Amino acid sequence: MKKRRLVIIAAGAAGAALAAGAFAPLAQAAPAPRAPKDIVALSSVDHSIIQDMRYTTKINFMGRRVDGYQQPVCILAKPAAEALHRAQERLLPQGYSLKVYDCYRPQRAVDDFVRWAEDLKDHRMKEEFYPRVAKDRLFADGYIAAKSGHSRAGTVDVTIVKLGSPEPKEGSVRPAGPCYAAQDERRPDDSVDMGTGFDCFDTLSHTDNPQIQGTQKANRQLLKSTLAAGGFVNLPEEWWHFTYKPETYPDTYFDFPVAHESVAGH
């Protein structure tokens, strides 16, 4: 009888523990990190700037959505967004609009770039984005790095679109040629002709490459001079890459996701 009584007591204790657990609060996932209050959605400052956020799509050098890009929203430190708005005000009377391809980029996305560059078996987008560069040279040649100014929320990848230009229709995109090919042979884009496509890993993407002449050179200079007047500094190796100076967060690399929720209420 004594042994049976101990078993009953033990069973009763286990049942009580289970019953108590049934009413315990469920564990909740930690909320995603949010941006500081002075980092905002570009659309809250300027609705007219076109947003073509390539890293939320498959139209990029990786051929897939990039880690950390949850929604196609341009996020920037507010001073950079306001400077971009002033640049847009200078362009609109000339019949042009700015279009952004990328803005703030979380560190997890940069890490994704690094993992992709280290995977020497993945060449699905080589013929379009880096046809003349060996993938094992992407680090040495400076096309991929472990840190990016985009993660500080003051850098933007941007181009110019002529007002009224039709956007390429879904389903009508022809096979994309090399990113440095003639404009009618590259992936369709409503941007003016800059001599290469966006994210073209090639020396022809250098802003002042002497091989780029005529209308292509004039278009690059229009973009560069318009943004320079507002405080943006161009990266010489990429005609599309501009950083607003002085940076709001010169030493901080953020990792909150690219999503409306990250800047909700700012």
PDB file of C-alpha atoms in Angstrom:
ATOM      1  CA  MET A   1       0.000   0.000   0.000  1.00  0.00           C
ATOM      2  CA  LYS A   2       2.829   2.387   0.783  1.00  0.00           C
ATOM      3  CA  LYS A   3       4.389   1.978  -2.670  1.00  0.00           C
ATOM      4  CA  ARG A   4       1.005   2.529  -4.373  1.00  0.00           C
ATOM      5  CA  ARG A   5       0.453   5.731  -2.372  1.00  0.00           C
ATOM      6  CA  LEU A   6       3.798   7.172  -3.520  1.00  0.00           C
ATOM      7  CA  VAL A   7       2.901   6.543  -7.164  1.00  0.00           C
ATOM      8  CA  ILE A   8      -0.433   8.302  -6.761  1.00  0.00           C
ATOM      9  CA  ILE A   9       1.246  11.292  -5.120  1.00  0.00           C
ATOM     10  CA  ALA A  10       3.841  11.485  -7.877  1.00  0.00           C
ATOM     11  CA  ALA A  11       1.168  11.287 -10.561  1.00  0.00           C
ATOM     12  CA  GLY A  12      -0.794  13.988  -8.814  1.00  0.00           C
ATOM     13  CA  ALA A  13       2.265  16.260  -8.706  1.00  0.00           C
ATOM     14  CA  ALA A  14       2.905  15.746 -12.439  1.00  0.00           C
ATOM     15  CA  GLY A  15      -0.711  16.535 -13.202  1.00  0.00           C
ATOM     16  CA  ALA A  16      -0.525  19.703 -11.164  1.00  0.00           C
ATOM     17  CA  ALA A  17       2.618  20.752 -13.024  1.00  0.00           C
ATOM     18  CA  LEU A  18       0.934  20.119 -16.364  1.00  0.00           C
ATOM     19  CA  ALA A  19      -2.128  22.037 -15.253  1.00  0.00           C
ATOM     20  CA  ALA A  20       0.016  24.959 -14.165  1.00  0.00           C
ATOM     21  CA  GLY A  21       1.841  24.851 -17.508  1.00  0.00           C
ATOM     22  CA  ALA A  22      -1.445  24.992 -19.358  1.00  0.00           C
ATOM     23  CA  PHE A  23      -2.040  28.460 -17.966  1.00  0.00           C
ATOM     24  CA  ALA A  24       1.539  29.731 -18.333  1.00  0.00           C
ATOM     25  CA  PRO A  25       2.027  32.508 -20.929  1.00  0.00           C
ATOM     26  CA  LEU A  26       3.242  31.296 -24.327  1.00  0.00           C
ATOM     27  CA  ALA A  27       6.778  32.236 -25.352  1.00  0.00           C
ATOM     28  CA  GLN A  28       6.786  35.028 -27.939  1.00  0.00           C
ATOM     29  CA  ALA A  29       9.324  35.757 -30.648  1.00  0.00           C
ATOM     30  CA  ALA A  30      11.421  38.844 -30.065  1.00  0.00           C
ATOM     31  CA  PRO A  31      10.186  41.802 -32.139  1.00  0.00           C
ATOM     32  CA  ALA A  32      12.252  42.751 -35.183  1.00  0.00           C
ATOM     33  CA  PRO A  33      14.621  45.666 -34.533  1.00  0.00           C
ATOM     34  CA  ARG A  34      13.302  49.059 -35.577  1.00  0.00           C
ATOM     35  CA  ALA A  35      15.023  52.080 -37.052  1.00  0.00           C
ATOM     36  CA  PRO A  36      15.821  55.160 -34.982  1.00  0.00           C
ATOM     37  CA  LYS A  37      13.256  57.963 -35.235  1.00  0.00           C
ATOM     38  CA  ASP A  38      15.385  60.003 -37.641  1.00  0.00           C
ATOM     39  CA  ILE A  39      15.470  57.198 -40.229  1.00  0.00           C
ATOM     40  CA  VAL A  40      12.379  57.321 -42.414  1.00  0.00           C
ATOM     41  CA  ALA A  41      10.651  55.985 -45.506  1.00  0.00           C
ATOM     42  CA  LEU A  42      11.569  58.142 -48.505  1.00  0.00           C
ATOM     43  CA  SER A  43       7.886  58.303 -49.473  1.00  0.00           C
ATOM     44  CA  SER A  44       7.156  60.238 -46.270  1.00  0.00           C
ATOM     45  CA  VAL A  45       9.426  63.004 -47.605  1.00  0.00           C
ATOM     46  CA  ASP A  46       8.859  62.728 -51.375  1.00  0.00           C
ATOM     47  CA  HIS A  47       6.125  60.707 -53.094  1.00  0.00           C
ATOM     48  CA  SER A  48       7.288  61.528 -56.616  1.00  0.00           C
ATOM     49  CA  ILE A  49      10.648  59.743 -56.615  1.00  0.00           C
ATOM     50  CA  ILE A  50      10.262  56.381 -58.371  1.00  0.00           C
ATOM     51  CA  GLN A  51      11.185  53.312 -56.344  1.00  0.00           C
ATOM     52  CA  ASP A  52      12.433  50.216 -58.199  1.00  0.00           C
ATOM     53  CA  MET A  53      13.831  48.221 -55.302  1.00  0.00           C
ATOM     54  CA  ARG A  54      15.769  45.489 -57.060  1.00  0.00           C
ATOM     55  CA  TYR A  55      16.854  43.443 -54.035  1.00  0.00           C
ATOM     56  CA  THR A  56      13.266  42.517 -53.191  1.00  0.00           C
ATOM     57  CA  THR A  57      13.060  40.856 -56.632  1.00  0.00           C
ATOM     58  CA  LYS A  58      14.984  38.362 -58.768  1.00  0.00           C
ATOM     59  CA  ILE A  59      16.319  41.155 -61.001  1.00  0.00           C
ATOM     60  CA  ASN A  60      19.740  41.507 -59.412  1.00  0.00           C
ATOM     61  CA  PHE A  61      23.185  39.918 -59.605  1.00  0.00           C
ATOM     62  CA  MET A  62      22.142  37.093 -57.248  1.00  0.00           C
ATOM     63  CA  GLY A  63      18.977  36.245 -59.169  1.00  0.00           C
ATOM     64  CA  ARG A  64      16.804  36.095 -56.040  1.00  0.00           C
ATOM     65  CA  ARG A  65      15.405  38.168 -53.193  1.00  0.00           C
ATOM     66  CA  VAL A  66      18.170  39.254 -50.826  1.00  0.00           C
ATOM     67  CA  ASP A  67      18.033  38.436 -47.115  1.00  0.00           C
ATOM     68  CA  GLY A  68      16.601  41.321 -45.079  1.00  0.00           C
ATOM     69  CA  TYR A  69      14.527  42.857 -47.882  1.00  0.00           C
ATOM     70  CA  GLN A  70      10.961  42.159 -46.785  1.00  0.00           C
ATOM     71  CA  GLN A  71       9.155  44.944 -48.672  1.00  0.00           C
ATOM     72  CA  PRO A  72      10.054  47.275 -51.580  1.00  0.00           C
ATOM     73  CA  VAL A  73      10.480  50.441 -49.537  1.00  0.00           C
ATOM     74  CA  CYS A  74      13.322  52.975 -49.685  1.00  0.00           C
ATOM     75  CA  ILE A  75      14.524  53.854 -46.180  1.00  0.00           C
ATOM     76  CA  LEU A  76      17.034  56.626 -45.469  1.00  0.00           C
ATOM     77  CA  ALA A  77      18.229  58.906 -42.704  1.00  0.00           C
ATOM     78  CA  LYS A  78      15.946  61.931 -42.849  1.00  0.00           C
ATOM     79  CA  PRO A  79      18.627  64.455 -43.916  1.00  0.00           C
ATOM     80  CA  ALA A  80      19.533  62.221 -46.886  1.00  0.00           C
ATOM     81  CA  ALA A  81      15.867  61.797 -47.810  1.00  0.00           C
ATOM     82  CA  GLU A  82      15.332  65.558 -47.679  1.00  0.00           C
ATOM     83  CA  ALA A  83      18.414  66.164 -49.838  1.00  0.00           C
ATOM     84  CA  LEU A  84      17.100  63.649 -52.368  1.00  0.00           C
ATOM     85  CA  HIS A  85      13.790  65.545 -52.373  1.00  0.00           C
ATOM     86  CA  ARG A  86      15.611  68.807 -53.170  1.00  0.00           C
ATOM     87  CA  ALA A  87      17.437  67.079 -56.031  1.00  0.00           C
ATOM     88  CA  GLN A  88      14.104  65.854 -57.357  1.00  0.00           C
ATOM     89  CA  GLU A  89      12.767  69.416 -57.280  1.00  0.00           C
ATOM     90  CA  ARG A  90      15.651  70.476 -59.521  1.00  0.00           C
ATOM     91  CA  LEU A  91      15.065  67.629 -61.986  1.00  0.00           C
ATOM     92  CA  LEU A  92      11.295  67.724 -62.401  1.00  0.00           C
ATOM     93  CA  PRO A  93      11.200  71.098 -64.258  1.00  0.00           C
ATOM     94  CA  GLN A  94      13.731  69.617 -66.713  1.00  0.00           C
ATOM     95  CA  GLY A  95      11.392  66.729 -67.538  1.00  0.00           C
ATOM     96  CA  TYR A  96      13.143  64.067 -65.441  1.00  0.00           C
ATOM     97  CA  SER A  97      12.595  62.128 -62.233  1.00  0.00           C
ATOM     98  CA  LEU A  98      14.940  60.319 -59.904  1.00  0.00           C
ATOM     99  CA  LYS A  99      14.525  56.582 -59.509  1.00  0.00           C
ATOM    100  CA  VAL A 100      16.092  54.630 -56.642  1.00  0.00           C
ATOM    101  CA  TYR A 101      17.244  51.029 -56.939  1.00  0.00           C
ATOM    102  CA  ASP A 102      18.461  50.643 -53.357  1.00  0.00           C
ATOM    103  CA  CYS A 103      18.651  52.757 -50.204  1.00  0.00           C
ATOM    104  CA  TYR A 104      19.272  51.510 -46.671  1.00  0.00           C
ATOM    105  CA  ARG A 105      20.658  47.955 -46.730  1.00  0.00           C
ATOM    106  CA  PRO A 106      20.699  45.822 -43.561  1.00  0.00           C
ATOM    107  CA  GLN A 107      23.915  44.111 -42.503  1.00  0.00           C
ATOM    108  CA  ARG A 108      22.218  40.732 -42.976  1.00  0.00           C
ATOM    109  CA  ALA A 109      21.856  41.586 -46.681  1.00  0.00           C
ATOM    110  CA  VAL A 110      25.551  42.430 -46.925  1.00  0.00           C
ATOM    111  CA  ASP A 111      26.312  39.096 -45.257  1.00  0.00           C
ATOM    112  CA  ASP A 112      24.092  37.436 -47.874  1.00  0.00           C
ATOM    113  CA  PHE A 113      26.144  39.104 -50.625  1.00  0.00           C
ATOM    114  CA  VAL A 114      29.321  37.740 -49.053  1.00  0.00           C
ATOM    115  CA  ARG A 115      27.955  34.185 -48.837  1.00  0.00           C
ATOM    116  CA  TRP A 116      26.863  34.377 -52.469  1.00  0.00           C
ATOM    117  CA  ALA A 117      30.287  35.639 -53.597  1.00  0.00           C
ATOM    118  CA  GLU A 118      31.986  32.789 -51.760  1.00  0.00           C
ATOM    119  CA  ASP A 119      29.781  30.218 -53.508  1.00  0.00           C
ATOM    120  CA  LEU A 120      31.786  29.692 -56.684  1.00  0.00           C
ATOM    121  CA  LYS A 121      29.237  27.202 -58.033  1.00  0.00           C
ATOM    122  CA  ASP A 122      26.468  29.798 -58.410  1.00  0.00           C
ATOM    123  CA  HIS A 123      26.862  31.542 -61.766  1.00  0.00           C
ATOM    124  CA  ARG A 124      23.218  31.906 -62.764  1.00  0.00           C
ATOM    125  CA  MET A 125      23.455  35.698 -63.345  1.00  0.00           C
ATOM    126  CA  LYS A 126      27.047  35.909 -64.570  1.00  0.00           C
ATOM    127  CA  GLU A 127      26.291  36.519 -68.250  1.00  0.00           C
ATOM    128  CA  GLU A 128      24.264  39.598 -67.399  1.00  0.00           C
ATOM    129  CA  PHE A 129      25.925  41.222 -64.368  1.00  0.00           C
ATOM    130  CA  TYR A 130      29.605  40.183 -64.366  1.00  0.00           C
ATOM    131  CA  PRO A 131      30.420  38.536 -67.722  1.00  0.00           C
ATOM    132  CA  ARG A 132      34.015  39.828 -67.826  1.00  0.00           C
ATOM    133  CA  VAL A 133      34.892  39.308 -64.151  1.00  0.00           C
ATOM    134  CA  ALA A 134      35.743  35.964 -62.545  1.00  0.00           C
ATOM    135  CA  LYS A 135      33.574  35.400 -59.498  1.00  0.00           C
ATOM    136  CA  ASP A 136      36.585  34.606 -57.345  1.00  0.00           C
ATOM    137  CA  ARG A 137      37.822  38.170 -58.070  1.00  0.00           C
ATOM    138  CA  LEU A 138      34.731  39.982 -56.771  1.00  0.00           C
ATOM    139  CA  PHE A 139      36.298  40.699 -53.361  1.00  0.00           C
ATOM    140  CA  ALA A 140      39.737  41.621 -54.658  1.00  0.00           C
ATOM    141  CA  ASP A 141      38.282  43.931 -57.311  1.00  0.00           C
ATOM    142  CA  GLY A 142      36.052  45.695 -54.793  1.00  0.00           C
ATOM    143  CA  TYR A 143      32.651  44.659 -56.116  1.00  0.00           C
ATOM    144  CA  ILE A 144      31.705  42.834 -52.893  1.00  0.00           C
ATOM    145  CA  ALA A 145      32.746  43.800 -49.344  1.00  0.00           C
ATOM    146  CA  ALA A 146      31.890  42.735 -45.799  1.00  0.00           C
ATOM    147  CA  LYS A 147      30.609  46.230 -44.910  1.00  0.00           C
ATOM    148  CA  SER A 148      28.565  48.734 -46.912  1.00  0.00           C
ATOM    149  CA  GLY A 149      27.833  52.423 -46.538  1.00  0.00           C
ATOM    150  CA  HIS A 150      24.224  51.547 -47.367  1.00  0.00           C
ATOM    151  CA  SER A 151      23.913  50.008 -43.882  1.00  0.00           C
ATOM    152  CA  ARG A 152      24.494  53.473 -42.369  1.00  0.00           C
ATOM    153  CA  ALA A 153      21.259  54.723 -44.027  1.00  0.00           C
ATOM    154  CA  GLY A 154      22.872  57.598 -45.899  1.00  0.00           C
ATOM    155  CA  THR A 155      23.702  55.954 -49.239  1.00  0.00           C
ATOM    156  CA  VAL A 156      21.432  55.520 -52.233  1.00  0.00           C
ATOM    157  CA  ASP A 157      21.677  53.777 -55.616  1.00  0.00           C
ATOM    158  CA  VAL A 158      19.872  56.066 -58.040  1.00  0.00           C
ATOM    159  CA  THR A 159      19.300  56.881 -61.690  1.00  0.00           C
ATOM    160  CA  ILE A 160      17.251  59.278 -63.846  1.00  0.00           C
ATOM    161  CA  VAL A 161      14.042  58.559 -65.755  1.00  0.00           C
ATOM    162  CA  LYS A 162      12.574  60.788 -68.453  1.00  0.00           C
ATOM    163  CA  LEU A 163       9.039  61.745 -67.437  1.00  0.00           C
ATOM    164  CA  GLY A 164       6.456  59.759 -69.362  1.00  0.00           C
ATOM    165  CA  SER A 165       8.770  56.853 -70.163  1.00  0.00           C
ATOM    166  CA  PRO A 166       6.788  53.590 -70.256  1.00  0.00           C
ATOM    167  CA  GLU A 167       7.756  50.938 -67.743  1.00  0.00           C
ATOM    168  CA  PRO A 168       8.663  47.482 -69.102  1.00  0.00           C
ATOM    169  CA  LYS A 169       5.536  45.340 -68.947  1.00  0.00           C
ATOM    170  CA  GLU A 170       5.601  42.145 -66.942  1.00  0.00           C
ATOM    171  CA  GLY A 171       5.907  39.139 -69.210  1.00  0.00           C
ATOM    172  CA  SER A 172       7.351  41.154 -72.091  1.00  0.00           C
ATOM    173  CA  VAL A 173      10.945  41.258 -70.862  1.00  0.00           C
ATOM    174  CA  ARG A 174      13.325  39.981 -73.525  1.00  0.00           C
ATOM    175  CA  PRO A 175      16.356  37.860 -72.589  1.00  0.00           C
ATOM    176  CA  ALA A 176      18.865  40.161 -70.920  1.00  0.00           C
ATOM    177  CA  GLY A 177      22.192  40.717 -72.636  1.00  0.00           C
ATOM    178  CA  PRO A 178      25.391  41.792 -70.867  1.00  0.00           C
ATOM    179  CA  CYS A 179      24.923  44.775 -68.560  1.00  0.00           C
ATOM    180  CA  TYR A 180      27.385  46.830 -70.630  1.00  0.00           C
ATOM    181  CA  ALA A 181      25.731  46.104 -73.995  1.00  0.00           C
ATOM    182  CA  ALA A 182      23.854  48.711 -76.018  1.00  0.00           C
ATOM    183  CA  GLN A 183      20.708  49.873 -74.254  1.00  0.00           C
ATOM    184  CA  ASP A 184      18.349  47.969 -76.552  1.00  0.00           C
ATOM    185  CA  GLU A 185      20.279  44.760 -75.846  1.00  0.00           C
ATOM    186  CA  ARG A 186      20.317  45.074 -72.044  1.00  0.00           C
ATOM    187  CA  ARG A 187      17.527  44.244 -69.632  1.00  0.00           C
ATOM    188  CA  PRO A 188      14.728  46.763 -70.296  1.00  0.00           C
ATOM    189  CA  ASP A 189      14.683  49.692 -67.879  1.00  0.00           C
ATOM    190  CA  ASP A 190      12.928  53.052 -68.099  1.00  0.00           C
ATOM    191  CA  SER A 191      16.121  54.805 -66.994  1.00  0.00           C
ATOM    192  CA  VAL A 192      17.921  57.095 -69.413  1.00  0.00           C
ATOM    193  CA  ASP A 193      20.952  55.454 -71.056  1.00  0.00           C
ATOM    194  CA  MET A 194      23.833  55.481 -68.588  1.00  0.00           C
ATOM    195  CA  GLY A 195      26.093  53.215 -70.647  1.00  0.00           C
ATOM    196  CA  THR A 196      25.577  50.195 -68.372  1.00  0.00           C
ATOM    197  CA  GLY A 197      22.777  48.766 -66.328  1.00  0.00           C
ATOM    198  CA  PHE A 198      22.554  49.077 -62.552  1.00  0.00           C
ATOM    199  CA  ASP A 199      24.947  46.844 -60.582  1.00  0.00           C
ATOM    200  CA  CYS A 200      27.064  46.092 -63.619  1.00  0.00           C
ATOM    201  CA  PHE A 201      30.342  44.636 -62.307  1.00  0.00           C
ATOM    202  CA  ASP A 202      32.550  46.140 -64.981  1.00  0.00           C
ATOM    203  CA  THR A 203      34.971  49.058 -65.356  1.00  0.00           C
ATOM    204  CA  LEU A 204      32.480  50.665 -67.756  1.00  0.00           C
ATOM    205  CA  SER A 205      30.411  51.406 -64.649  1.00  0.00           C
ATOM    206  CA  HIS A 206      33.103  53.797 -63.400  1.00  0.00           C
ATOM    207  CA  THR A 207      31.424  57.194 -63.478  1.00  0.00           C
ATOM    208  CA  ASP A 208      34.108  58.940 -65.529  1.00  0.00           C
ATOM    209  CA  ASN A 209      35.244  56.007 -67.665  1.00  0.00           C
ATOM    210  CA  PRO A 210      36.620  57.672 -70.831  1.00  0.00           C
ATOM    211  CA  GLN A 211      34.938  55.048 -73.022  1.00  0.00           C
ATOM    212  CA  ILE A 212      31.563  56.467 -72.013  1.00  0.00           C
ATOM    213  CA  GLN A 213      30.870  59.441 -74.275  1.00  0.00           C
ATOM    214  CA  GLY A 214      28.031  61.408 -75.871  1.00  0.00           C
ATOM    215  CA  THR A 215      24.542  61.108 -74.414  1.00  0.00           C
ATOM    216  CA  GLN A 216      25.588  58.418 -71.940  1.00  0.00           C
ATOM    217  CA  LYS A 217      28.267  60.674 -70.456  1.00  0.00           C
ATOM    218  CA  ALA A 218      25.893  63.642 -70.377  1.00  0.00           C
ATOM    219  CA  ASN A 219      23.301  61.581 -68.514  1.00  0.00           C
ATOM    220  CA  ARG A 220      25.841  60.505 -65.907  1.00  0.00           C
ATOM    221  CA  GLN A 221      27.019  64.060 -65.434  1.00  0.00           C
ATOM    222  CA  LEU A 222      23.444  65.322 -65.056  1.00  0.00           C
ATOM    223  CA  LEU A 223      22.842  62.789 -62.286  1.00  0.00           C
ATOM    224  CA  LYS A 224      26.166  63.506 -60.603  1.00  0.00           C
ATOM    225  CA  SER A 225      25.902  67.299 -60.723  1.00  0.00           C
ATOM    226  CA  THR A 226      22.275  67.312 -59.565  1.00  0.00           C
ATOM    227  CA  LEU A 227      23.030  65.185 -56.532  1.00  0.00           C
ATOM    228  CA  ALA A 228      26.337  66.914 -55.787  1.00  0.00           C
ATOM    229  CA  ALA A 229      24.477  70.211 -55.516  1.00  0.00           C
ATOM    230  CA  GLY A 230      22.460  68.662 -52.695  1.00  0.00           C
ATOM    231  CA  GLY A 231      25.400  67.280 -50.739  1.00  0.00           C
ATOM    232  CA  PHE A 232      25.784  63.800 -52.243  1.00  0.00           C
ATOM    233  CA  VAL A 233      29.200  62.356 -53.056  1.00  0.00           C
ATOM    234  CA  ASN A 234      29.537  59.816 -55.859  1.00  0.00           C
ATOM    235  CA  LEU A 235      31.518  56.593 -55.587  1.00  0.00           C
ATOM    236  CA  PRO A 236      33.807  56.794 -58.663  1.00  0.00           C
ATOM    237  CA  GLU A 237      33.516  53.058 -59.389  1.00  0.00           C
ATOM    238  CA  GLU A 238      29.696  53.121 -59.644  1.00  0.00           C
ATOM    239  CA  TRP A 239      27.797  55.829 -61.522  1.00  0.00           C
ATOM    240  CA  TRP A 240      24.634  55.038 -59.500  1.00  0.00           C
ATOM    241  CA  HIS A 241      26.109  55.129 -55.969  1.00  0.00           C
ATOM    242  CA  PHE A 242      25.848  58.315 -53.868  1.00  0.00           C
ATOM    243  CA  THR A 243      26.351  59.066 -50.165  1.00  0.00           C
ATOM    244  CA  TYR A 244      24.925  62.136 -48.415  1.00  0.00           C
ATOM    245  CA  LYS A 245      27.499  64.084 -46.422  1.00  0.00           C
ATOM    246  CA  PRO A 246      27.781  64.592 -43.525  1.00  0.00           C
ATOM    247  CA  GLU A 247      26.377  61.175 -42.680  1.00  0.00           C
ATOM    248  CA  THR A 248      23.924  61.006 -39.789  1.00  0.00           C
ATOM    249  CA  TYR A 249      25.368  57.668 -38.641  1.00  0.00           C
ATOM    250  CA  PRO A 250      28.956  57.528 -39.961  1.00  0.00           C
ATOM    251  CA  ASP A 251      30.031  54.666 -37.692  1.00  0.00           C
ATOM    252  CA  THR A 252      26.856  52.584 -37.318  1.00  0.00           C
ATOM    253  CA  TYR A 253      25.878  49.578 -39.430  1.00  0.00           C
ATOM    254  CA  PHE A 254      22.195  48.847 -38.858  1.00  0.00           C
ATOM    255  CA  ASP A 255      20.472  45.488 -39.294  1.00  0.00           C
ATOM    256  CA  PHE A 256      16.735  46.197 -39.014  1.00  0.00           C
ATOM    257  CA  PRO A 257      14.805  44.731 -41.996  1.00  0.00           C
ATOM    258  CA  VAL A 258      13.762  46.712 -45.050  1.00  0.00           C
ATOM    259  CA  ALA A 259      10.063  46.891 -44.234  1.00  0.00           C
ATOM    260  CA  HIS A 260       7.400  49.496 -43.558  1.00  0.00           C
ATOM    261  CA  GLU A 261       7.172  48.278 -39.965  1.00  0.00           C
ATOM    262  CA  SER A 262      10.793  49.287 -39.344  1.00  0.00           C
ATOM    263  CA  VAL A 263       9.920  52.966 -39.756  1.00  0.00           C
ATOM    264  CA  ALA A 264       6.200  52.931 -38.905  1.00  0.00           C
ATOM    265  CA  GLY A 265       5.161  56.131 -37.172  1.00  0.00           C
ATOM    266  CA  HIS A 266       8.377  58.013 -37.930  1.00  0.00           C
TER     267      HIS A 266
END
